[in-house]
């Protein structure tokens, strides 16, 4: 009895831990209604703030809709100090006045470009970026960032090449026309995107998901079709994953944390036409810690997770901390979500890091 207590004390004393400034998630899907109530607490327990995607049905295209959505999110995380940072959904017809109102609102931090048809709930997205030029002009003036789903929708283009072709067809002309527009290239997946971001000026940054760092495209076909590894942009070749790992390990401030946690009910993923999206909010910061630890760059985690994002957006860094222990935890096979369930990233597997506590600095 005494001996086992001694082993427990020893284990506690020798546990490796890391304390970092409380992180933010710069790309997140919270959904709405009962799903929102189920998933938002996962994010609020580890992140101080999150950029919330507007691809609801109907899409959040106006400041009025964004205020109402903000209220619903705040109700879902009541009792926490989590701060949602809202976004507007760009359409072919977003009036420049809506941008002025968004900028004045102070709680809208970006405008999301979904090429029409590129992904979940993107039907009202942009059919031709040129139609948005007056709106983008206003965003450039206001300093409101454009958050980009960077894939062409042209069915002639192979699904694995859509990010690369988007850079050539849309992004390069865009930064030429709007050199002062802040752009976040969301959930980058390729070496081409890493190169583009590194070669662009300081107004271009990128978010990187945990799943694109953890897996290459083989993960979708590992012994059979794996719908829970299907997301958009789709997982790519190993050489692209390695380029993402190098980008985050380099400590370049243009690359920061954005989970793209995108919950879909299990039944909608395991279907003959399964939805794109990977739910990672349940253990996001622990997954990033695992990744940084694996590549011997744990000392770079804090800047990636907690400094580079707010610096890019011109927001203050958080003044609380979070502590993670190197203690194994097993991820559940599923979590309840509204009246259904959601399968989390790494379901049933064990990961080496676990949140210990949150503190004031
Ligand atoms: O995999 C994805 N899921 N990619 C997106 O761009 C959208 C997201 C969703 O909303 O489900
Ligand atoms: Zn997304």
mmCIF file of C-alpha atoms and ligand atoms in Angstrom:
data_model
loop_
_atom_site.group_PDB
_atom_site.id
_atom_site.type_symbol
_atom_site.label_atom_id
_atom_site.label_comp_id
_atom_site.label_asym_id
_atom_site.label_seq_id
_atom_site.Cartn_x
_atom_site.Cartn_y
_atom_site.Cartn_z
ATOM 1 C CA UNK A 1 0.000 0.000 0.000
ATOM 2 C CA UNK A 2 2.726 2.427 1.112
ATOM 3 C CA UNK A 3 4.848 1.324 -1.820
ATOM 4 C CA UNK A 4 2.140 2.019 -4.420
ATOM 5 C CA UNK A 5 1.530 5.477 -2.886
ATOM 6 C CA UNK A 6 5.249 6.096 -3.306
ATOM 7 C CA UNK A 7 5.072 5.133 -7.006
ATOM 8 C CA UNK A 8 2.164 7.503 -7.528
ATOM 9 C CA UNK A 9 4.073 10.372 -5.851
ATOM 10 C CA UNK A 10 7.103 9.585 -8.008
ATOM 11 C CA UNK A 11 4.995 9.561 -11.171
ATOM 12 C CA UNK A 12 3.543 12.970 -10.282
ATOM 13 C CA UNK A 13 6.984 14.381 -9.506
ATOM 14 C CA UNK A 14 8.533 13.156 -12.740
ATOM 15 C CA UNK A 15 5.640 14.021 -15.060
ATOM 16 C CA UNK A 16 6.754 16.304 -17.825
ATOM 17 C CA UNK A 17 4.515 19.393 -18.125
ATOM 18 C CA UNK A 18 4.321 22.471 -20.232
ATOM 19 C CA UNK A 19 2.640 25.772 -19.331
ATOM 20 C CA UNK A 20 1.809 28.122 -22.173
ATOM 21 C CA UNK A 21 -0.229 31.274 -22.657
ATOM 22 C CA UNK A 22 -3.849 30.289 -23.220
ATOM 23 C CA UNK A 23 -4.213 29.498 -26.935
ATOM 24 C CA UNK A 24 -6.799 30.663 -29.474
ATOM 25 C CA UNK A 25 -8.339 28.736 -32.352
ATOM 26 C CA UNK A 26 -8.216 30.847 -35.522
ATOM 27 C CA UNK A 27 -10.589 28.598 -37.534
ATOM 28 C CA UNK A 28 -13.526 26.790 -35.986
ATOM 29 C CA UNK A 29 -16.988 25.453 -36.877
ATOM 30 C CA UNK A 30 -19.431 25.625 -33.970
ATOM 31 C CA UNK A 31 -22.663 24.961 -35.914
ATOM 32 C CA UNK A 32 -25.932 25.993 -34.269
ATOM 33 C CA UNK A 33 -28.826 24.838 -32.057
ATOM 34 C CA UNK A 34 -28.307 21.673 -30.028
ATOM 35 C CA UNK A 35 -25.106 20.785 -31.892
ATOM 36 C CA UNK A 36 -23.615 24.134 -30.872
ATOM 37 C CA UNK A 37 -24.545 23.398 -27.250
ATOM 38 C CA UNK A 38 -22.822 20.006 -27.467
ATOM 39 C CA UNK A 39 -19.564 21.096 -29.114
ATOM 40 C CA UNK A 40 -18.833 24.659 -27.915
ATOM 41 C CA UNK A 41 -17.785 23.615 -24.354
ATOM 42 C CA UNK A 42 -14.922 21.524 -25.803
ATOM 43 C CA UNK A 43 -13.405 24.640 -27.323
ATOM 44 C CA UNK A 44 -14.164 26.892 -24.341
ATOM 45 C CA UNK A 45 -12.298 24.599 -21.943
ATOM 46 C CA UNK A 46 -8.958 25.110 -23.720
ATOM 47 C CA UNK A 47 -9.114 28.165 -25.973
ATOM 48 C CA UNK A 48 -9.667 31.779 -24.902
ATOM 49 C CA UNK A 49 -10.967 32.885 -28.298
ATOM 50 C CA UNK A 50 -11.922 31.345 -31.623
ATOM 51 C CA UNK A 51 -12.676 32.634 -35.096
ATOM 52 C CA UNK A 52 -16.108 31.166 -35.775
ATOM 53 C CA UNK A 53 -16.943 30.154 -39.326
ATOM 54 C CA UNK A 54 -20.175 31.526 -40.835
ATOM 55 C CA UNK A 55 -21.200 28.559 -43.036
ATOM 56 C CA UNK A 56 -24.531 27.915 -41.343
ATOM 57 C CA UNK A 57 -27.823 27.424 -43.162
ATOM 58 C CA UNK A 58 -28.722 30.173 -43.817
ATOM 59 C CA UNK A 59 -25.184 31.589 -43.987
ATOM 60 C CA UNK A 60 -24.158 34.475 -41.723
ATOM 61 C CA UNK A 61 -23.970 37.212 -44.345
ATOM 62 C CA UNK A 62 -24.969 40.267 -42.292
ATOM 63 C CA UNK A 63 -23.867 41.938 -39.085
ATOM 64 C CA UNK A 64 -27.402 41.486 -37.748
ATOM 65 C CA UNK A 65 -27.197 37.696 -38.213
ATOM 66 C CA UNK A 66 -23.708 37.666 -36.682
ATOM 67 C CA UNK A 67 -24.940 39.415 -33.506
ATOM 68 C CA UNK A 68 -27.730 36.883 -33.072
ATOM 69 C CA UNK A 69 -25.321 33.984 -33.670
ATOM 70 C CA UNK A 70 -22.873 35.496 -31.173
ATOM 71 C CA UNK A 71 -25.651 35.557 -28.561
ATOM 72 C CA UNK A 72 -26.443 31.888 -29.169
ATOM 73 C CA UNK A 73 -22.772 30.944 -28.836
ATOM 74 C CA UNK A 74 -22.408 32.925 -25.611
ATOM 75 C CA UNK A 75 -25.454 31.129 -24.214
ATOM 76 C CA UNK A 76 -23.852 27.791 -25.112
ATOM 77 C CA UNK A 77 -20.643 28.598 -23.192
ATOM 78 C CA UNK A 78 -22.261 30.365 -20.245
ATOM 79 C CA UNK A 79 -20.100 30.281 -17.136
ATOM 80 C CA UNK A 80 -16.829 30.461 -19.129
ATOM 81 C CA UNK A 81 -14.873 33.486 -20.339
ATOM 82 C CA UNK A 82 -14.577 32.171 -23.887
ATOM 83 C CA UNK A 83 -14.722 34.937 -26.495
ATOM 84 C CA UNK A 84 -16.144 34.104 -29.935
ATOM 85 C CA UNK A 85 -14.676 36.190 -32.771
ATOM 86 C CA UNK A 86 -17.267 36.385 -35.500
ATOM 87 C CA UNK A 87 -16.999 36.331 -39.286
ATOM 88 C CA UNK A 88 -19.213 37.214 -42.233
ATOM 89 C CA UNK A 89 -19.809 34.943 -45.206
ATOM 90 C CA UNK A 90 -18.810 36.668 -48.436
ATOM 91 C CA UNK A 91 -21.243 36.415 -51.342
ATOM 92 C CA UNK A 92 -21.186 37.827 -54.872
ATOM 93 C CA UNK A 93 -23.413 40.595 -53.531
ATOM 94 C CA UNK A 94 -22.027 41.531 -50.112
ATOM 95 C CA UNK A 95 -22.466 45.309 -50.080
ATOM 96 C CA UNK A 96 -19.479 47.480 -49.133
ATOM 97 C CA UNK A 97 -21.728 49.049 -46.443
ATOM 98 C CA UNK A 98 -21.935 45.677 -44.672
ATOM 99 C CA UNK A 99 -18.142 45.729 -44.406
ATOM 100 C CA UNK A 100 -18.217 49.203 -42.900
ATOM 101 C CA UNK A 101 -20.820 48.007 -40.369
ATOM 102 C CA UNK A 102 -18.797 44.849 -39.640
ATOM 103 C CA UNK A 103 -15.675 46.876 -39.011
ATOM 104 C CA UNK A 104 -17.563 49.231 -36.664
ATOM 105 C CA UNK A 105 -19.089 46.287 -34.775
ATOM 106 C CA UNK A 106 -15.714 45.401 -33.200
ATOM 107 C CA UNK A 107 -16.680 41.736 -32.714
ATOM 108 C CA UNK A 108 -16.453 40.772 -36.410
ATOM 109 C CA UNK A 109 -12.843 39.932 -37.149
ATOM 110 C CA UNK A 110 -12.896 38.626 -40.697
ATOM 111 C CA UNK A 111 -14.869 37.858 -43.848
ATOM 112 C CA UNK A 112 -14.838 34.302 -45.183
ATOM 113 C CA UNK A 113 -14.432 33.507 -48.856
ATOM 114 C CA UNK A 114 -15.949 30.176 -49.847
ATOM 115 C CA UNK A 115 -15.727 29.570 -53.565
ATOM 116 C CA UNK A 116 -19.311 28.480 -54.425
ATOM 117 C CA UNK A 117 -19.574 24.698 -54.191
ATOM 118 C CA UNK A 118 -16.112 24.178 -52.659
ATOM 119 C CA UNK A 119 -17.263 22.623 -49.394
ATOM 120 C CA UNK A 120 -20.006 22.220 -46.747
ATOM 121 C CA UNK A 121 -22.678 24.938 -47.045
ATOM 122 C CA UNK A 122 -20.788 26.931 -49.631
ATOM 123 C CA UNK A 123 -23.604 27.160 -52.190
ATOM 124 C CA UNK A 124 -24.099 30.857 -51.468
ATOM 125 C CA UNK A 125 -20.366 31.488 -51.801
ATOM 126 C CA UNK A 126 -18.512 33.438 -54.426
ATOM 127 C CA UNK A 127 -18.903 32.419 -58.065
ATOM 128 C CA UNK A 128 -16.350 34.889 -59.405
ATOM 129 C CA UNK A 129 -13.977 36.794 -57.140
ATOM 130 C CA UNK A 130 -14.020 39.780 -59.508
ATOM 131 C CA UNK A 131 -17.617 40.425 -58.452
ATOM 132 C CA UNK A 132 -16.342 41.057 -54.930
ATOM 133 C CA UNK A 133 -13.661 43.586 -55.825
ATOM 134 C CA UNK A 134 -15.563 46.654 -54.471
ATOM 135 C CA UNK A 135 -16.192 44.751 -51.216
ATOM 136 C CA UNK A 136 -12.547 43.693 -50.986
ATOM 137 C CA UNK A 137 -11.524 47.315 -51.584
ATOM 138 C CA UNK A 138 -13.546 48.280 -48.503
ATOM 139 C CA UNK A 139 -12.045 45.415 -46.464
ATOM 140 C CA UNK A 140 -8.560 46.553 -47.429
ATOM 141 C CA UNK A 141 -9.437 50.084 -46.298
ATOM 142 C CA UNK A 142 -10.934 48.834 -43.011
ATOM 143 C CA UNK A 143 -8.107 46.376 -42.317
ATOM 144 C CA UNK A 144 -10.634 43.523 -42.083
ATOM 145 C CA UNK A 145 -8.958 40.228 -43.037
ATOM 146 C CA UNK A 146 -10.186 37.968 -45.832
ATOM 147 C CA UNK A 147 -10.239 34.347 -44.663
ATOM 148 C CA UNK A 148 -9.866 32.073 -47.636
ATOM 149 C CA UNK A 149 -10.987 28.542 -48.382
ATOM 150 C CA UNK A 150 -8.317 28.120 -51.026
ATOM 151 C CA UNK A 151 -9.584 25.591 -53.546
ATOM 152 C CA UNK A 152 -10.872 25.980 -57.068
ATOM 153 C CA UNK A 153 -14.184 24.274 -57.785
ATOM 154 C CA UNK A 154 -13.512 23.525 -61.450
ATOM 155 C CA UNK A 155 -14.442 19.853 -61.888
ATOM 156 C CA UNK A 156 -11.725 19.542 -64.539
ATOM 157 C CA UNK A 157 -9.119 20.074 -61.832
ATOM 158 C CA UNK A 158 -8.083 16.993 -59.863
ATOM 159 C CA UNK A 159 -9.279 17.234 -56.253
ATOM 160 C CA UNK A 160 -5.695 16.890 -54.984
ATOM 161 C CA UNK A 161 -4.542 19.858 -57.095
ATOM 162 C CA UNK A 162 -7.292 22.316 -56.232
ATOM 163 C CA UNK A 163 -5.311 24.248 -53.639
ATOM 164 C CA UNK A 164 -2.278 24.667 -55.915
ATOM 165 C CA UNK A 165 -4.449 25.827 -58.814
ATOM 166 C CA UNK A 166 -6.297 28.266 -56.527
ATOM 167 C CA UNK A 167 -2.983 29.903 -55.664
ATOM 168 C CA UNK A 168 -2.205 30.405 -59.344
ATOM 169 C CA UNK A 169 -5.666 31.423 -60.528
ATOM 170 C CA UNK A 170 -7.015 33.414 -57.587
ATOM 171 C CA UNK A 171 -4.517 34.260 -54.856
ATOM 172 C CA UNK A 172 -1.632 35.593 -56.916
ATOM 173 C CA UNK A 173 -3.866 38.004 -58.889
ATOM 174 C CA UNK A 174 -5.671 38.928 -55.644
ATOM 175 C CA UNK A 175 -2.569 40.041 -53.771
ATOM 176 C CA UNK A 176 -1.409 41.932 -56.857
ATOM 177 C CA UNK A 177 -4.683 43.859 -56.946
ATOM 178 C CA UNK A 178 -5.024 44.303 -53.174
ATOM 179 C CA UNK A 179 -1.476 44.481 -51.804
ATOM 180 C CA UNK A 180 -2.671 45.801 -48.434
ATOM 181 C CA UNK A 181 -5.508 43.336 -47.893
ATOM 182 C CA UNK A 182 -4.879 41.009 -44.961
ATOM 183 C CA UNK A 183 -5.395 37.423 -46.077
ATOM 184 C CA UNK A 184 -5.502 34.246 -44.008
ATOM 185 C CA UNK A 185 -4.992 31.212 -46.200
ATOM 186 C CA UNK A 186 -7.038 28.754 -44.137
ATOM 187 C CA UNK A 187 -6.192 25.115 -43.405
ATOM 188 C CA UNK A 188 -3.260 24.894 -45.813
ATOM 189 C CA UNK A 189 -2.440 21.403 -47.016
ATOM 190 C CA UNK A 190 0.396 21.605 -49.550
ATOM 191 C CA UNK A 191 4.056 22.528 -49.933
ATOM 192 C CA UNK A 192 2.821 24.951 -52.616
ATOM 193 C CA UNK A 193 0.730 26.811 -50.040
ATOM 194 C CA UNK A 194 3.625 26.916 -47.568
ATOM 195 C CA UNK A 195 5.887 28.395 -50.263
ATOM 196 C CA UNK A 196 3.255 30.905 -51.346
ATOM 197 C CA UNK A 197 2.703 32.132 -47.777
ATOM 198 C CA UNK A 198 6.427 32.384 -47.076
ATOM 199 C CA UNK A 199 7.070 34.302 -50.277
ATOM 200 C CA UNK A 200 4.164 36.727 -49.765
ATOM 201 C CA UNK A 201 4.388 39.894 -47.690
ATOM 202 C CA UNK A 202 3.487 40.254 -44.004
ATOM 203 C CA UNK A 203 -0.231 40.623 -44.752
ATOM 204 C CA UNK A 204 -0.552 36.986 -45.764
ATOM 205 C CA UNK A 205 -0.741 34.336 -43.027
ATOM 206 C CA UNK A 206 -2.066 30.782 -42.794
ATOM 207 C CA UNK A 207 -3.781 28.461 -40.366
ATOM 208 C CA UNK A 208 -2.684 24.852 -40.020
ATOM 209 C CA UNK A 209 -4.948 22.085 -38.684
ATOM 210 C CA UNK A 210 -3.903 19.209 -36.435
ATOM 211 C CA UNK A 211 -5.299 16.646 -38.880
ATOM 212 C CA UNK A 212 -3.275 17.896 -41.850
ATOM 213 C CA UNK A 213 -0.167 17.714 -39.636
ATOM 214 C CA UNK A 214 -0.964 14.220 -38.362
ATOM 215 C CA UNK A 215 -2.074 12.422 -41.508
ATOM 216 C CA UNK A 216 -1.364 12.058 -45.183
ATOM 217 C CA UNK A 217 -3.927 10.849 -47.729
ATOM 218 C CA UNK A 218 -3.255 7.176 -47.005
ATOM 219 C CA UNK A 219 -5.248 7.692 -43.794
ATOM 220 C CA UNK A 220 -8.438 7.866 -45.858
ATOM 221 C CA UNK A 221 -7.869 4.374 -47.257
ATOM 222 C CA UNK A 222 -6.243 2.528 -44.367
ATOM 223 C CA UNK A 223 -7.617 -1.014 -44.697
ATOM 224 C CA UNK A 224 -10.885 0.356 -46.118
ATOM 225 C CA UNK A 225 -12.577 3.711 -46.654
ATOM 226 C CA UNK A 226 -12.237 5.955 -43.591
ATOM 227 C CA UNK A 227 -14.960 8.610 -43.645
ATOM 228 C CA UNK A 228 -13.759 10.199 -40.401
ATOM 229 C CA UNK A 229 -10.528 11.191 -42.145
ATOM 230 C CA UNK A 230 -12.363 12.939 -44.957
ATOM 231 C CA UNK A 231 -12.222 16.713 -44.905
ATOM 232 C CA UNK A 232 -11.758 19.574 -47.330
ATOM 233 C CA UNK A 233 -9.217 20.432 -48.462
ATOM 234 C CA UNK A 234 -8.596 16.707 -48.619
ATOM 235 C CA UNK A 235 -5.494 15.164 -46.964
ATOM 236 C CA UNK A 236 -2.498 15.215 -49.305
ATOM 237 C CA UNK A 237 0.720 13.270 -49.975
ATOM 238 C CA UNK A 238 3.352 12.713 -47.297
ATOM 239 C CA UNK A 239 5.715 15.277 -48.839
ATOM 240 C CA UNK A 240 3.067 17.970 -48.325
ATOM 241 C CA UNK A 241 2.487 16.942 -44.705
ATOM 242 C CA UNK A 242 6.233 17.209 -44.152
ATOM 243 C CA UNK A 243 6.255 20.717 -45.608
ATOM 244 C CA UNK A 244 3.537 21.711 -43.103
ATOM 245 C CA UNK A 245 5.543 20.225 -40.235
ATOM 246 C CA UNK A 246 8.638 22.121 -41.365
ATOM 247 C CA UNK A 247 6.638 25.347 -41.551
ATOM 248 C CA UNK A 248 5.390 25.085 -37.964
ATOM 249 C CA UNK A 249 8.755 23.871 -36.644
ATOM 250 C CA UNK A 250 10.516 26.825 -38.274
ATOM 251 C CA UNK A 251 8.837 29.267 -35.890
ATOM 252 C CA UNK A 252 7.735 31.453 -38.812
ATOM 253 C CA UNK A 253 5.038 33.777 -37.415
ATOM 254 C CA UNK A 254 2.915 33.524 -40.585
ATOM 255 C CA UNK A 255 1.716 30.051 -39.574
ATOM 256 C CA UNK A 256 -0.673 29.740 -36.657
ATOM 257 C CA UNK A 257 -3.200 27.414 -35.058
ATOM 258 C CA UNK A 258 -6.608 26.866 -36.663
ATOM 259 C CA UNK A 259 -8.257 23.520 -35.959
ATOM 260 C CA UNK A 260 -11.005 23.618 -38.595
ATOM 261 C CA UNK A 261 -12.821 21.359 -36.149
ATOM 262 C CA UNK A 262 -15.960 20.594 -38.161
ATOM 263 C CA UNK A 263 -18.432 18.270 -36.412
ATOM 264 C CA UNK A 264 -20.871 16.175 -38.409
ATOM 265 C CA UNK A 265 -23.101 13.506 -36.899
ATOM 266 C CA UNK A 266 -21.669 9.981 -37.185
ATOM 267 C CA UNK A 267 -24.565 8.956 -39.442
ATOM 268 C CA UNK A 268 -23.819 11.815 -41.867
ATOM 269 C CA UNK A 269 -20.151 10.818 -42.111
ATOM 270 C CA UNK A 270 -20.773 7.079 -42.438
ATOM 271 C CA UNK A 271 -22.979 7.418 -45.461
ATOM 272 C CA UNK A 272 -22.906 6.780 -49.217
ATOM 273 C CA UNK A 273 -22.148 10.496 -49.634
ATOM 274 C CA UNK A 274 -20.379 11.386 -46.401
ATOM 275 C CA UNK A 275 -19.866 14.974 -45.259
ATOM 276 C CA UNK A 276 -16.427 16.603 -45.259
ATOM 277 C CA UNK A 277 -15.145 17.616 -41.850
ATOM 278 C CA UNK A 278 -13.085 16.302 -38.947
ATOM 279 C CA UNK A 279 -14.040 16.950 -35.333
ATOM 280 C CA UNK A 280 -10.918 17.754 -33.309
ATOM 281 C CA UNK A 281 -12.102 20.241 -30.676
ATOM 282 C CA UNK A 282 -12.272 17.543 -27.970
ATOM 283 C CA UNK A 283 -8.462 17.415 -27.636
ATOM 284 C CA UNK A 284 -7.150 20.092 -29.965
ATOM 285 C CA UNK A 285 -4.359 21.619 -27.916
ATOM 286 C CA UNK A 286 -3.273 18.178 -26.711
ATOM 287 C CA UNK A 287 -3.050 17.006 -30.335
ATOM 288 C CA UNK A 288 -0.933 20.007 -31.330
ATOM 289 C CA UNK A 289 1.306 19.391 -28.263
ATOM 290 C CA UNK A 290 1.712 15.787 -29.422
ATOM 291 C CA UNK A 291 2.702 16.952 -32.902
ATOM 292 C CA UNK A 292 5.215 19.566 -31.710
ATOM 293 C CA UNK A 293 6.673 17.098 -29.205
ATOM 294 C CA UNK A 294 7.039 14.445 -31.923
ATOM 295 C CA UNK A 295 9.107 16.744 -34.108
ATOM 296 C CA UNK A 296 11.214 17.975 -31.173
ATOM 297 C CA UNK A 297 9.763 21.485 -31.306
ATOM 298 C CA UNK A 298 7.687 21.702 -28.121
ATOM 299 C CA UNK A 299 9.369 25.032 -27.352
ATOM 300 C CA UNK A 300 7.685 26.436 -30.493
ATOM 301 C CA UNK A 301 4.141 25.379 -29.526
ATOM 302 C CA UNK A 302 3.305 28.491 -27.487
ATOM 303 C CA UNK A 303 4.104 31.001 -30.229
ATOM 304 C CA UNK A 304 2.170 28.974 -32.829
ATOM 305 C CA UNK A 305 -0.843 28.447 -30.561
ATOM 306 C CA UNK A 306 -0.950 31.689 -28.594
ATOM 307 C CA UNK A 307 1.152 34.509 -30.134
ATOM 308 C CA UNK A 308 1.233 34.466 -33.942
ATOM 309 C CA UNK A 309 -2.571 34.463 -34.381
ATOM 310 C CA UNK A 310 -3.357 37.511 -32.232
ATOM 311 C CA UNK A 311 -0.305 39.308 -33.606
ATOM 312 C CA UNK A 312 -1.553 38.771 -37.163
ATOM 313 C CA UNK A 313 -5.088 39.913 -36.328
ATOM 314 C CA UNK A 314 -3.779 42.909 -34.321
ATOM 315 C CA UNK A 315 -5.368 41.636 -31.099
ATOM 316 C CA UNK A 316 -3.779 41.381 -27.626
ATOM 317 C CA UNK A 317 -2.218 38.117 -26.551
ATOM 318 C CA UNK A 318 -4.093 36.310 -23.777
ATOM 319 C CA UNK A 319 -3.077 36.818 -20.168
ATOM 320 C CA UNK A 320 -4.010 33.410 -18.819
ATOM 321 C CA UNK A 321 -2.123 30.160 -19.045
ATOM 322 C CA UNK A 322 -2.901 26.528 -19.647
ATOM 323 C CA UNK A 323 -0.842 23.602 -18.346
ATOM 324 C CA UNK A 324 -0.525 20.281 -20.164
ATOM 325 C CA UNK A 325 0.926 17.121 -18.646
ATOM 326 C CA UNK A 326 2.622 14.354 -20.550
ATOM 327 C CA UNK A 327 0.103 11.810 -19.296
ATOM 328 C CA UNK A 328 -1.551 9.390 -21.657
ATOM 329 C CA UNK A 329 -5.270 9.742 -22.323
ATOM 330 C CA UNK A 330 -7.524 7.564 -24.418
ATOM 331 C CA UNK A 331 -9.889 9.346 -26.768
ATOM 332 C CA UNK A 332 -13.484 8.080 -26.545
ATOM 333 C CA UNK A 333 -14.992 6.260 -29.539
ATOM 334 C CA UNK A 334 -17.647 8.969 -29.775
ATOM 335 C CA UNK A 335 -19.226 11.882 -27.931
ATOM 336 C CA UNK A 336 -22.928 12.689 -27.685
ATOM 337 C CA UNK A 337 -23.905 15.509 -30.056
ATOM 338 C CA UNK A 338 -27.460 16.850 -29.907
ATOM 339 C CA UNK A 339 -29.610 13.696 -30.251
ATOM 340 C CA UNK A 340 -26.845 11.868 -32.149
ATOM 341 C CA UNK A 341 -23.107 11.283 -31.758
ATOM 342 C CA UNK A 342 -19.867 12.577 -33.248
ATOM 343 C CA UNK A 343 -16.701 10.559 -33.831
ATOM 344 C CA UNK A 344 -13.654 12.545 -32.710
ATOM 345 C CA UNK A 345 -10.230 12.613 -34.334
ATOM 346 C CA UNK A 346 -8.150 9.676 -33.034
ATOM 347 C CA UNK A 347 -11.225 7.943 -31.609
ATOM 348 C CA UNK A 348 -10.256 4.973 -29.444
ATOM 349 C CA UNK A 349 -6.560 5.842 -29.606
ATOM 350 C CA UNK A 350 -4.222 7.015 -26.882
ATOM 351 C CA UNK A 351 -2.397 10.325 -27.054
ATOM 352 C CA UNK A 352 0.453 11.334 -24.754
ATOM 353 C CA UNK A 353 -0.630 14.843 -23.620
ATOM 354 C CA UNK A 354 -3.515 15.952 -21.428
ATOM 355 C CA UNK A 355 -4.735 19.315 -20.141
ATOM 356 C CA UNK A 356 -4.015 19.758 -16.456
ATOM 357 C CA UNK A 357 -5.337 23.213 -15.618
ATOM 358 C CA UNK A 358 -6.090 26.780 -16.663
ATOM 359 C CA UNK A 359 -4.780 29.744 -14.655
ATOM 360 C CA UNK A 360 -4.559 33.507 -14.512
ATOM 361 C CA UNK A 361 -1.045 34.687 -15.367
HETATM 362 O O1 LIG B 1 -13.827 19.593 -44.079
HETATM 363 C C1 LIG B 1 -14.417 20.657 -44.025
HETATM 364 N N1 LIG B 1 -15.535 20.821 -43.296
HETATM 365 N N2 LIG B 1 -13.955 21.673 -44.738
HETATM 366 C C2 LIG B 1 -14.617 22.823 -44.847
HETATM 367 O O2 LIG B 1 -14.142 23.694 -45.524
HETATM 368 C C3 LIG B 1 -15.925 23.002 -44.199
HETATM 369 C C4 LIG B 1 -16.086 22.086 -43.074
HETATM 370 C C5 LIG B 1 -17.518 21.993 -42.571
HETATM 371 O O3 LIG B 1 -18.163 23.030 -42.399
HETATM 372 O O4 LIG B 1 -17.965 20.901 -42.329
HETATM 373 ZN ZN1 LIG B 2 -13.461 25.274 -42.008
#
